[in-house]
Tab-separated table of C-alpha atoms in Angstrom:
chain	number	residue	atom	x	y	z
A	1	MET	CA	52.401	-30.388	-85.453
A	2	SER	CA	54.006	-33.818	-85.234
A	3	ALA	CA	52.569	-36.966	-86.714
A	4	SER	CA	51.746	-38.299	-83.271
A	5	ARG	CA	49.959	-35.099	-82.369
A	6	ARG	CA	47.924	-35.317	-85.564
A	7	SER	CA	46.737	-38.773	-84.519
A	8	GLY	CA	45.997	-37.668	-80.997
A	9	THR	CA	49.312	-38.522	-79.351
A	10	THR	CA	52.793	-37.043	-79.093
A	11	ASP	CA	56.154	-38.508	-78.321
A	12	GLU	CA	56.806	-35.979	-75.546
A	13	LEU	CA	54.533	-33.914	-73.357
A	14	GLY	CA	54.032	-30.273	-74.226
A	15	PRO	CA	51.849	-28.505	-76.794
A	16	ASP	CA	54.602	-26.622	-78.643
A	17	GLU	CA	57.360	-29.163	-78.750
A	18	PRO	CA	59.431	-29.339	-81.932
A	19	GLU	CA	59.619	-32.343	-84.148
A	20	ARG	CA	62.090	-35.060	-83.217
A	21	SER	CA	63.606	-37.514	-85.564
A	22	GLY	CA	63.289	-41.183	-84.740
A	23	PRO	CA	64.095	-44.521	-86.246
A	24	GLU	CA	62.376	-45.018	-89.543
A	25	GLY	CA	59.931	-47.900	-89.858
A	26	PRO	CA	59.486	-50.114	-92.887
A	27	GLU	CA	57.413	-47.434	-94.631
A	28	GLY	CA	59.419	-44.401	-93.525
A	29	SER	CA	57.358	-43.645	-90.451
A	30	GLY	CA	59.210	-42.199	-87.428
A	31	GLY	CA	59.232	-43.036	-83.757
A	32	SER	CA	56.215	-40.785	-83.200
A	33	ASP	CA	54.128	-42.995	-85.497
A	34	LEU	CA	55.211	-46.067	-83.535
A	35	LEU	CA	54.253	-44.364	-80.271
A	36	ALA	CA	50.889	-43.392	-81.712
A	37	ALA	CA	50.247	-46.979	-82.810
A	38	LEU	CA	51.180	-48.336	-79.392
A	39	LEU	CA	48.933	-45.920	-77.539
A	40	ASP	CA	46.008	-46.495	-79.879
A	41	GLY	CA	46.372	-50.256	-79.487
A	42	MET	CA	46.086	-50.169	-75.691
A	43	ASP	CA	43.083	-51.802	-74.040
A	44	ALA	CA	42.907	-49.006	-71.441
A	45	ALA	CA	41.827	-45.454	-72.155
A	46	LEU	CA	44.764	-43.047	-71.886
A	47	CYS	CA	45.040	-39.269	-71.780
A	48	ALA	CA	47.886	-37.018	-70.684
A	49	PHE	CA	48.345	-33.387	-69.631
A	50	ASP	CA	51.326	-31.146	-69.706
A	51	ALA	CA	52.418	-29.106	-66.717
A	52	HIS	CA	49.788	-26.469	-67.522
A	53	GLY	CA	46.891	-28.909	-67.698
A	54	VAL	CA	46.606	-29.002	-71.516
A	55	VAL	CA	45.581	-32.352	-73.035
A	56	THR	CA	48.476	-33.784	-75.056
A	57	HIS	CA	47.473	-37.433	-75.590
A	58	TRP	CA	44.139	-39.106	-76.284
A	59	ASN	CA	43.955	-42.688	-77.560
A	60	ARG	CA	41.239	-44.674	-79.315
A	61	GLU	CA	39.945	-46.392	-76.158
A	62	ALA	CA	39.337	-42.968	-74.591
A	63	GLU	CA	37.461	-42.028	-77.746
A	64	ARG	CA	35.377	-45.220	-77.509
A	65	ILE	CA	34.379	-44.594	-73.890
A	66	LEU	CA	33.627	-40.844	-74.080
A	67	GLY	CA	32.969	-40.294	-77.787
A	68	TRP	CA	35.425	-37.403	-78.131
A	69	THR	CA	37.958	-37.849	-80.926
A	70	ALA	CA	41.656	-37.104	-80.569
A	71	GLU	CA	41.310	-34.003	-82.764
A	72	GLU	CA	38.576	-32.702	-80.444
A	73	ALA	CA	40.435	-33.505	-77.216
A	74	VAL	CA	44.111	-32.727	-77.815
A	75	GLY	CA	44.976	-29.082	-77.077
A	76	ARG	CA	42.060	-28.393	-74.730
A	77	GLN	CA	42.705	-26.839	-71.345
A	78	GLY	CA	41.680	-29.528	-68.867
A	79	PHE	CA	38.287	-31.253	-68.884
A	80	ALA	CA	36.160	-28.210	-67.991
A	81	GLY	CA	33.082	-27.659	-70.126
A	82	TRP	CA	33.407	-30.746	-72.324
A	83	ALA	CA	34.503	-33.928	-70.471
A	84	VAL	CA	33.501	-32.800	-66.957
A	85	ARG	CA	30.665	-30.639	-65.684
A	86	SER	CA	31.807	-27.114	-64.976
A	87	ALA	CA	30.803	-27.447	-61.337
A	88	ASP	CA	33.082	-30.459	-60.932
A	89	ALA	CA	35.948	-29.352	-63.201
A	90	GLU	CA	38.048	-27.619	-60.564
A	91	GLU	CA	37.938	-30.565	-58.161
A	92	VAL	CA	38.614	-33.147	-60.884
A	93	GLU	CA	41.530	-31.245	-62.390
A	94	GLY	CA	42.996	-30.529	-58.975
A	95	ARG	CA	42.983	-34.196	-58.042
A	96	LEU	CA	44.448	-35.239	-61.392
A	97	MET	CA	47.222	-32.611	-61.427
A	98	SER	CA	48.104	-33.351	-57.805
A	99	ALA	CA	49.788	-36.498	-59.115
A	100	MET	CA	52.657	-34.279	-60.309
A	101	ASP	CA	53.756	-33.746	-56.732
A	102	ALA	CA	52.809	-37.163	-55.316
A	103	PRO	CA	54.972	-40.297	-55.367
A	104	GLY	CA	53.697	-43.345	-57.227
A	105	ARG	CA	50.223	-43.686	-58.688
A	106	GLN	CA	46.965	-42.233	-57.454
A	107	VAL	CA	43.571	-43.855	-57.941
A	108	HIS	CA	40.387	-41.801	-58.237
A	109	GLU	CA	36.814	-42.232	-59.422
A	110	PHE	CA	35.177	-39.481	-61.483
A	111	ALA	CA	31.988	-38.966	-63.429
A	112	LEU	CA	33.008	-37.869	-66.951
A	113	LEU	CA	30.761	-36.579	-69.712
A	114	THR	CA	30.348	-38.276	-73.046
A	115	LYS	CA	30.041	-36.366	-76.282
A	116	ASP	CA	26.294	-37.029	-76.452
A	117	GLY	CA	25.742	-35.626	-72.961
A	118	GLY	CA	25.719	-38.842	-70.963
A	119	ARG	CA	27.724	-39.530	-67.846
A	120	VAL	CA	30.200	-42.365	-67.317
A	121	LEU	CA	31.695	-43.309	-63.969
A	122	VAL	CA	35.371	-44.105	-64.504
A	123	ARG	CA	38.234	-45.217	-62.315
A	124	THR	CA	41.529	-43.464	-63.040
A	125	GLN	CA	45.151	-44.161	-62.283
A	126	SER	CA	47.340	-41.093	-62.641
A	127	ALA	CA	51.059	-40.483	-62.146
A	128	ALA	CA	53.587	-37.798	-62.884
A	129	VAL	CA	55.677	-37.734	-66.054
A	130	ARG	CA	59.268	-36.575	-65.529
A	131	GLY	CA	61.159	-34.427	-68.003
A	132	PRO	CA	64.822	-34.788	-68.980
A	133	ASP	CA	65.815	-32.751	-65.925
A	134	GLY	CA	63.894	-35.066	-63.619
A	135	LYS	CA	61.258	-32.475	-62.789
A	136	PRO	CA	57.502	-33.144	-63.296
A	137	ALA	CA	56.556	-32.257	-66.879
A	138	GLY	CA	52.949	-33.383	-66.777
A	139	VAL	CA	50.573	-36.135	-65.816
A	140	TYR	CA	49.349	-39.245	-67.584
A	141	CYS	CA	45.965	-40.710	-66.728
A	142	ALA	CA	44.723	-44.204	-67.588
A	143	PHE	CA	41.046	-44.805	-66.995
A	144	SER	CA	38.340	-47.380	-67.575
A	145	GLU	CA	34.648	-47.702	-66.858
A	146	VAL	CA	34.050	-48.613	-63.231
A	147	HIS	CA	31.842	-51.591	-64.013
A	148	ALA	CA	34.532	-53.037	-66.285
A	149	GLN	CA	37.134	-52.557	-63.570
A	150	ILE	CA	34.833	-54.087	-60.975
A	151	ASP	CA	34.220	-57.064	-63.257
A	152	LEU	CA	37.953	-57.531	-63.600
A	153	GLU	CA	38.478	-57.284	-59.849
A	154	ARG	CA	35.669	-59.755	-59.242
A	155	SER	CA	37.229	-62.192	-61.695
A	156	ILE	CA	40.584	-61.911	-59.982
A	157	ALA	CA	39.006	-62.231	-56.536
A	158	LEU	CA	37.021	-65.277	-57.641
A	159	SER	CA	40.133	-66.900	-59.073
A	160	GLU	CA	42.096	-66.315	-55.866
A	161	ALA	CA	39.229	-67.606	-53.703
A	162	LEU	CA	38.871	-70.767	-55.799
A	163	PHE	CA	42.535	-71.579	-55.441
A	164	GLU	CA	42.743	-70.790	-51.742
A	165	ASP	CA	39.460	-71.205	-49.875
A	166	ALA	CA	37.246	-73.404	-52.086
A	167	SER	CA	35.677	-76.424	-50.391
A	168	PHE	CA	35.981	-78.464	-53.601
A	169	GLY	CA	38.878	-79.369	-55.851
A	170	VAL	CA	39.951	-76.968	-58.607
A	171	VAL	CA	42.614	-77.927	-61.135
A	172	LEU	CA	43.710	-76.055	-64.247
A	173	VAL	CA	44.873	-78.606	-66.802
A	174	ASP	CA	46.945	-77.418	-69.756
A	175	ALA	CA	46.505	-78.532	-73.360
A	176	ASP	CA	48.893	-81.460	-72.703
A	177	LEU	CA	46.557	-82.733	-69.953
A	178	ARG	CA	48.993	-81.891	-67.168
A	179	PRO	CA	47.996	-79.930	-64.047
A	180	ALA	CA	49.145	-76.305	-64.229
A	181	VAL	CA	47.485	-74.908	-61.095
A	182	VAL	CA	46.000	-76.891	-58.185
A	183	ASN	CA	44.147	-75.602	-55.152
A	184	ALA	CA	44.668	-76.907	-51.630
A	185	HIS	CA	41.525	-79.078	-51.603
A	186	ALA	CA	42.492	-80.850	-54.839
A	187	ALA	CA	46.028	-81.458	-53.570
A	188	ARG	CA	44.640	-83.133	-50.443
A	189	ALA	CA	42.272	-85.259	-52.526
A	190	LEU	CA	45.169	-86.398	-54.716
A	191	GLY	CA	47.308	-87.070	-51.657
A	192	ILE	CA	50.234	-84.934	-52.836
A	193	GLY	CA	51.580	-81.411	-52.365
A	194	ARG	CA	50.387	-78.476	-54.458
A	195	THR	CA	53.760	-77.918	-56.095
A	196	SER	CA	54.582	-81.601	-56.510
A	197	VAL	CA	51.527	-82.192	-58.685
A	198	LEU	CA	52.320	-79.503	-61.264
A	199	GLY	CA	53.349	-80.693	-64.724
A	200	ARG	CA	53.029	-84.386	-63.911
A	201	PRO	CA	50.947	-86.777	-66.069
A	202	LEU	CA	47.610	-87.729	-64.559
A	203	GLY	CA	48.675	-91.382	-64.704
A	204	GLU	CA	51.258	-90.679	-62.003
A	205	LEU	CA	48.629	-89.120	-59.734
A	206	LEU	CA	45.825	-91.687	-60.041
A	207	ALA	CA	46.012	-95.474	-59.964
A	208	ARG	CA	42.722	-96.069	-61.786
A	209	GLY	CA	40.212	-93.966	-63.680
A	210	VAL	CA	42.894	-92.075	-65.617
A	211	GLU	CA	41.598	-93.148	-69.039
A	212	GLU	CA	38.065	-91.933	-68.324
A	213	LEU	CA	39.314	-88.623	-66.919
A	214	GLU	CA	41.694	-87.957	-69.815
A	215	SER	CA	38.919	-88.807	-72.272
A	216	ALA	CA	36.659	-86.219	-70.609
A	217	LEU	CA	39.391	-83.562	-70.695
A	218	THR	CA	40.139	-84.252	-74.361
A	219	HIS	CA	36.449	-83.964	-75.204
A	220	VAL	CA	36.191	-80.605	-73.432
A	221	LEU	CA	39.228	-79.265	-75.298
A	222	ALA	CA	37.700	-80.305	-78.619
A	223	GLU	CA	33.968	-79.759	-78.087
A	224	GLY	CA	33.545	-77.546	-75.039
A	225	ALA	CA	32.029	-78.057	-71.613
A	226	PRO	CA	29.510	-80.899	-71.125
A	227	PRO	CA	25.936	-79.905	-70.216
A	228	ALA	CA	25.996	-81.640	-66.807
A	229	PRO	CA	28.513	-82.837	-64.216
A	230	ALA	CA	30.063	-86.270	-64.687
A	231	GLU	CA	30.692	-88.836	-61.963
A	232	ILE	CA	34.064	-90.546	-62.347
A	233	TRP	CA	35.372	-93.373	-60.158
A	234	VAL	CA	39.106	-93.190	-59.512
A	235	SER	CA	41.645	-94.876	-57.263
A	236	VAL	CA	43.996	-92.611	-55.340
A	237	ARG	CA	47.337	-93.787	-54.011
A	238	THR	CA	47.689	-93.272	-50.262
A	239	PRO	CA	50.176	-94.524	-47.629
A	240	GLU	CA	47.500	-97.036	-46.577
A	241	GLY	CA	47.104	-98.293	-50.155
A	242	GLU	CA	44.751	-97.488	-53.009
A	243	GLN	CA	41.444	-95.860	-52.090
A	244	ARG	CA	38.508	-95.921	-54.482
A	245	ARG	CA	36.747	-92.560	-54.684
A	246	CYS	CA	33.854	-91.141	-56.698
A	247	TRP	CA	34.353	-87.560	-57.900
A	248	ARG	CA	31.533	-85.457	-59.324
A	249	CYS	CA	33.361	-83.411	-61.961
A	250	GLY	CA	32.552	-80.259	-63.871
A	251	PHE	CA	34.643	-79.021	-66.794
A	252	VAL	CA	35.035	-75.685	-68.582
A	253	ARG	CA	37.229	-74.952	-71.562
A	254	LEU	CA	39.651	-72.066	-71.077
A	255	ALA	CA	40.381	-69.790	-74.050
A	256	SER	CA	42.677	-66.789	-74.292
A	257	PRO	CA	40.780	-63.453	-74.247
A	258	LEU	CA	43.658	-61.799	-76.111
A	259	ALA	CA	43.493	-63.914	-79.272
A	260	GLU	CA	41.325	-62.995	-82.241
A	261	GLU	CA	40.191	-66.604	-82.518
A	262	PRO	CA	39.546	-68.809	-79.472
A	263	VAL	CA	42.791	-70.553	-78.594
A	264	PRO	CA	42.343	-73.277	-75.942
A	265	LEU	CA	44.617	-72.722	-72.973
A	266	GLY	CA	43.442	-75.849	-71.203
A	267	VAL	CA	40.554	-77.043	-69.068
A	268	GLY	CA	39.245	-75.898	-65.725
A	269	TRP	CA	38.419	-79.072	-63.800
A	270	LEU	CA	36.281	-78.755	-60.669
A	271	PHE	CA	35.414	-81.820	-58.620
A	272	GLN	CA	33.822	-82.825	-55.335
A	273	ASP	CA	34.175	-86.107	-53.495
A	274	VAL	CA	30.752	-87.801	-53.370
A	275	THR	CA	31.959	-91.287	-52.484
A	276	GLU	CA	29.905	-91.653	-49.306
A	277	ALA	CA	26.723	-90.339	-50.932
A	278	LYS	CA	27.236	-92.553	-53.987
A	279	GLN	CA	27.873	-95.633	-51.887
A	280	GLY	CA	24.746	-94.839	-49.877
A	281	GLU	CA	22.720	-94.607	-53.083
A	282	GLN	CA	24.132	-97.901	-54.342
A	283	GLU	CA	23.443	-99.665	-51.052
A	284	ALA	CA	19.881	-98.337	-50.972
A	285	ALA	CA	19.277	-99.429	-54.570
A	286	LEU	CA	20.734	-102.868	-53.840
A	287	LEU	CA	18.578	-103.247	-50.745
A	288	ARG	CA	15.445	-102.309	-52.698
A	289	PHE	CA	16.311	-104.826	-55.415
A	290	ARG	CA	16.968	-107.661	-52.969
A	291	THR	CA	13.790	-106.904	-51.029
A	292	ASN	CA	11.803	-107.043	-54.266
A	293	GLN	CA	13.487	-110.334	-55.163
A	294	LEU	CA	12.536	-111.859	-51.816
A	295	HIS	CA	8.965	-110.653	-52.273
A	296	ARG	CA	8.707	-112.034	-55.802
A	297	ALA	CA	10.278	-115.341	-54.741
A	298	ALA	CA	7.800	-115.730	-51.879
A	299	ARG	CA	4.828	-115.175	-54.213
A	300	ALA	CA	6.191	-117.616	-56.813
A	301	ALA	CA	7.022	-120.257	-54.203
A	302	ALA	CA	3.528	-120.011	-52.751
A	303	GLU	CA	2.159	-121.355	-56.051
A	304	CYS	CA	4.365	-124.474	-55.998
A	305	GLU	CA	2.704	-127.722	-54.944
A	306	ASP	CA	6.048	-129.445	-54.328
A	307	PRO	CA	7.986	-127.875	-51.405
A	308	MET	CA	11.290	-128.907	-53.047
A	309	GLU	CA	10.318	-126.925	-56.132
A	310	ALA	CA	9.565	-123.954	-53.869
A	311	ALA	CA	13.094	-124.237	-52.424
A	312	THR	CA	14.668	-124.095	-55.891
A	313	VAL	CA	12.450	-121.101	-56.774
A	314	HIS	CA	13.878	-119.197	-53.821
A	315	LEU	CA	17.376	-120.180	-54.962
A	316	ASP	CA	16.824	-118.984	-58.539
A	317	PHE	CA	15.435	-115.601	-57.481
A	318	ALA	CA	18.344	-115.108	-55.069
A	319	LEU	CA	20.959	-115.649	-57.786
A	320	ALA	CA	19.976	-112.563	-59.817
A	321	GLY	CA	22.734	-109.998	-59.372
A	322	PHE	CA	24.067	-111.871	-56.340
A	323	ALA	CA	26.027	-114.944	-57.406
A	324	ASP	CA	26.920	-117.091	-60.416
A	325	HIS	CA	26.142	-120.529	-58.956
A	326	ALA	CA	24.329	-121.953	-55.949
A	327	LEU	CA	24.114	-125.347	-54.237
A	328	ILE	CA	21.749	-126.835	-51.651
A	329	ASP	CA	23.177	-129.626	-49.510
A	330	ARG	CA	20.932	-131.471	-47.062
A	331	VAL	CA	22.055	-133.262	-43.935
A	332	ALA	CA	22.035	-137.032	-44.518
A	333	GLY	CA	19.158	-138.463	-42.546
A	334	GLY	CA	17.002	-135.342	-42.763
A	335	PHE	CA	18.255	-133.055	-40.020
A	336	LEU	CA	20.794	-132.547	-37.251
A	337	SER	CA	19.664	-131.612	-33.770
A	338	ASP	CA	21.706	-129.383	-31.530
A	339	THR	CA	22.518	-132.351	-29.286
A	340	GLU	CA	24.131	-134.420	-32.053
A	341	PRO	CA	27.855	-134.024	-32.809
A	342	ALA	CA	28.416	-131.969	-35.970
A	343	ALA	CA	31.805	-133.546	-36.634
A	344	GLU	CA	30.226	-136.707	-38.074
A	345	VAL	CA	27.707	-134.989	-40.343
A	346	ARG	CA	27.415	-135.934	-44.000
A	347	LEU	CA	25.851	-133.728	-46.665
A	348	VAL	CA	23.810	-134.857	-49.676
A	349	ARG	CA	23.414	-132.636	-52.754
A	350	ALA	CA	19.731	-131.670	-53.018
A	351	ALA	CA	19.751	-128.996	-55.751
A	352	ALA	CA	22.265	-127.072	-57.857
A	353	THR	CA	22.383	-124.544	-60.655
A	354	PRO	CA	23.889	-125.709	-63.976
A	355	SER	CA	27.685	-125.382	-64.026
A	356	GLY	CA	27.683	-124.602	-67.757
A	357	PRO	CA	25.108	-122.372	-69.487
A	358	PRO	CA	22.752	-120.541	-67.106
A	359	GLY	CA	19.438	-122.115	-66.311
A	360	PRO	CA	17.000	-122.964	-63.501
A	361	SER	CA	18.161	-124.953	-60.494
A	362	LEU	CA	17.780	-128.708	-60.766
A	363	SER	CA	16.892	-131.136	-57.988
A	364	THR	CA	19.554	-133.808	-57.550
A	365	GLY	CA	20.655	-136.364	-54.990
A	366	ALA	CA	17.818	-138.841	-55.428
A	367	ALA	CA	20.293	-141.645	-54.746
A	368	GLY	CA	21.190	-140.125	-51.386
A	369	LEU	CA	24.962	-140.389	-51.910
A	370	PRO	CA	26.932	-137.947	-49.720
A	371	VAL	CA	29.138	-135.291	-51.296
A	372	ARG	CA	32.850	-136.024	-50.772
A	373	TYR	CA	33.692	-132.809	-48.986
A	374	PRO	CA	37.230	-132.749	-47.512
A	375	GLU	CA	37.774	-132.025	-43.848
A	376	GLY	CA	37.531	-128.336	-43.038
A	377	HIS	CA	35.288	-127.618	-46.036
A	378	PRO	CA	33.362	-124.300	-45.662
A	379	ALA	CA	30.013	-126.155	-45.881
A	380	LEU	CA	31.003	-128.457	-43.021
A	381	GLN	CA	32.238	-125.483	-41.000
A	382	CYS	CA	28.879	-123.801	-41.606
A	383	VAL	CA	27.017	-126.795	-40.152
A	384	SER	CA	29.402	-127.037	-37.228
A	385	ARG	CA	29.054	-123.352	-36.324
A	386	ALA	CA	25.381	-123.082	-37.308
A	387	GLY	CA	26.367	-119.759	-38.908
A	388	SER	CA	27.529	-118.276	-42.191
A	389	VAL	CA	31.037	-118.881	-43.552
A	390	ARG	CA	32.816	-116.889	-46.267
A	391	ALA	CA	35.752	-118.195	-48.315
A	392	SER	CA	37.878	-116.750	-51.118
A	393	VAL	CA	40.837	-118.032	-53.107
A	394	GLY	CA	42.632	-114.661	-52.964
A	395	THR	CA	45.170	-113.456	-55.516
A	396	VAL	CA	46.606	-116.583	-57.160
A	397	PRO	CA	47.244	-117.743	-60.747
A	398	PRO	CA	44.197	-119.103	-62.624
A	399	GLU	CA	45.501	-122.688	-62.421
A	400	GLN	CA	45.673	-122.573	-58.616
A	401	ALA	CA	42.225	-120.969	-58.426
A	402	ARG	CA	40.840	-123.807	-60.523
A	403	GLU	CA	42.417	-126.413	-58.281
A	404	TRP	CA	41.080	-124.602	-55.216
A	405	ALA	CA	37.482	-124.767	-56.550
A	406	GLU	CA	37.673	-128.357	-57.799
A	407	SER	CA	39.130	-129.628	-54.527
A	408	ARG	CA	36.027	-128.273	-52.777
A	409	ARG	CA	33.630	-129.864	-55.291
A	410	TRP	CA	32.569	-126.506	-56.729
A	411	PRO	CA	32.407	-125.355	-60.376
A	412	PRO	CA	35.992	-124.671	-61.565
A	413	GLU	CA	35.401	-120.957	-62.238
A	414	SER	CA	34.415	-120.271	-58.608
A	415	VAL	CA	36.748	-117.990	-56.595
A	416	HIS	CA	34.433	-116.645	-53.852
A	417	ALA	CA	32.013	-118.645	-51.695
A	418	LEU	CA	29.381	-117.924	-49.067
A	419	CYS	CA	27.773	-120.747	-47.065
A	420	ALA	CA	24.584	-120.125	-45.063
A	421	VAL	CA	23.123	-122.713	-42.704
A	422	LEU	CA	19.567	-124.014	-43.271
A	423	ARG	CA	17.772	-123.924	-39.908
A	424	SER	CA	14.119	-124.682	-39.177
A	425	ARG	CA	12.327	-125.521	-35.911
A	426	GLY	CA	15.626	-125.457	-34.022
A	427	ARG	CA	17.249	-128.046	-36.248
A	428	THR	CA	19.971	-127.880	-38.906
A	429	LEU	CA	18.683	-129.151	-42.251
A	430	GLY	CA	21.674	-128.414	-44.437
A	431	VAL	CA	23.673	-125.672	-46.160
A	432	VAL	CA	23.086	-123.356	-49.104
A	433	THR	CA	26.266	-122.245	-50.887
A	434	PHE	CA	26.522	-119.222	-53.185
A	435	LEU	CA	29.512	-118.996	-55.548
A	436	ARG	CA	30.986	-116.094	-57.525
A	437	GLY	CA	33.453	-116.060	-60.403
A	438	ALA	CA	36.544	-113.930	-60.956
A	439	GLY	CA	34.528	-111.056	-62.415
A	440	ARG	CA	32.812	-110.338	-59.104
A	441	THR	CA	33.923	-108.946	-55.768
A	442	PRO	CA	34.206	-111.148	-52.643
A	443	PHE	CA	31.153	-111.594	-50.442
A	444	GLU	CA	30.716	-108.984	-47.692
A	445	ARG	CA	28.773	-108.864	-44.430
A	446	SER	CA	25.728	-107.334	-46.148
A	447	ASP	CA	25.781	-110.257	-48.608
A	448	ALA	CA	25.820	-112.718	-45.705
A	449	ALA	CA	22.704	-111.091	-44.220
A	450	TYR	CA	20.874	-111.464	-47.530
A	451	ALA	CA	22.021	-115.076	-47.909
A	452	GLU	CA	20.701	-115.838	-44.417
A	453	ASP	CA	17.266	-114.425	-45.353
A	454	VAL	CA	17.194	-116.669	-48.424
A	455	ALA	CA	18.415	-119.643	-46.378
A	456	ALA	CA	15.574	-119.225	-43.864
A	457	ARG	CA	12.997	-119.447	-46.663
A	458	ILE	CA	14.711	-122.443	-48.291
A	459	ALA	CA	14.918	-124.192	-44.908
A	460	ALA	CA	11.198	-123.736	-44.348
A	461	ALA	CA	10.477	-125.305	-47.744
A	462	LEU	CA	12.838	-128.219	-47.082
A	463	ASP	CA	11.311	-128.802	-43.648
A	464	LEU	CA	7.857	-128.929	-45.196
A	465	ALA	CA	9.117	-131.350	-47.824
A	466	GLY	CA	10.438	-133.634	-45.068
A	467	VAL	CA	7.110	-133.540	-43.238
A	468	LEU	CA	5.122	-134.398	-46.362
């Protein structure tokens, strides 16, 4: 008996085949020993039959699944009475041996018996083995437990579905933090083709948010998946310009199942665009905060004996989270009726926040001197239109931005302005101006609505002060 037959395998099919010489290994072992080692190292269970149905090969994985050793299996006539119930043996052997006369591989499912009497449902792939003359010399059969095969098929099906039909982005990032596989949804979100994105640095795909994303990927490679999804704001380049998006991201570390120790292959990055939901949450939170500020300001102003002090209280509460500076300018002479020409109006500074360190608003303008606003100033436009006016310096060097603010009699760090008219009893009393620095975004329509609510309360206090 050959060495391979002694270990449960042979280098050729057939029970009575003579020894064959093969290339000697480093320790004098022949080709049959190499074949035995290869078969025993396979992840799939393998057995083989000669043309007469005698078992000629039986590897270690087959022994693990069924419990029968190679010495117990090799040389037996078929599976009858030991690996298959006698009632099923004829059908099982007939279907296995039919592979000798069939082209390609055949797939079957059988219930095999284990050595301890249990039953295992296996899925087999069998095919004919050709001899030197090209005629069928036997059959080899690879088999595995059905549940293991089903798990594998499910994994493959899940992978294909994620990269074809998923309604969220899926990206496999390699250990160098470069996309290796991208599904259709992720390619659309990145604004680039599926093949064009492969192997490119993330910095070429995103305009902003790259540092935060790469930091998350590096952490997952080193420490593993985070316990919860992360929300990352990014800017995507589009033909219309950069678009700011919020992606809710999940990460999983990918390791090779074939290595003895976990070797990171990269990171599975799954993300979903939640920009609209996130913006809705932010707007709702901002609205709640501003409503609370108006409520708190009204209660504090109600305790002020001096109406002018109540006006500055409203101004101070409005500044929180809204602007960096604020000014109240009153119309010289008290008020301006709708019948008077607005072109000749003059404004007197009534209150202002400190231009240096933060602090409460201070009442000014006791001397009644008008502010030297140039023609076309946003505050004058606000009085003329009896409506809100927004102004911004735009993208200019810091020196020009400083000149822009100083020429309008505003603190030099101001780059965005919002003027709201002070109206009470059908008359224009003045203007309240809110100013933001370079660290803030320009005023929007929602900001103008809030400023108008604050202006209505300040106007009521100023009107009362004029009456008293």
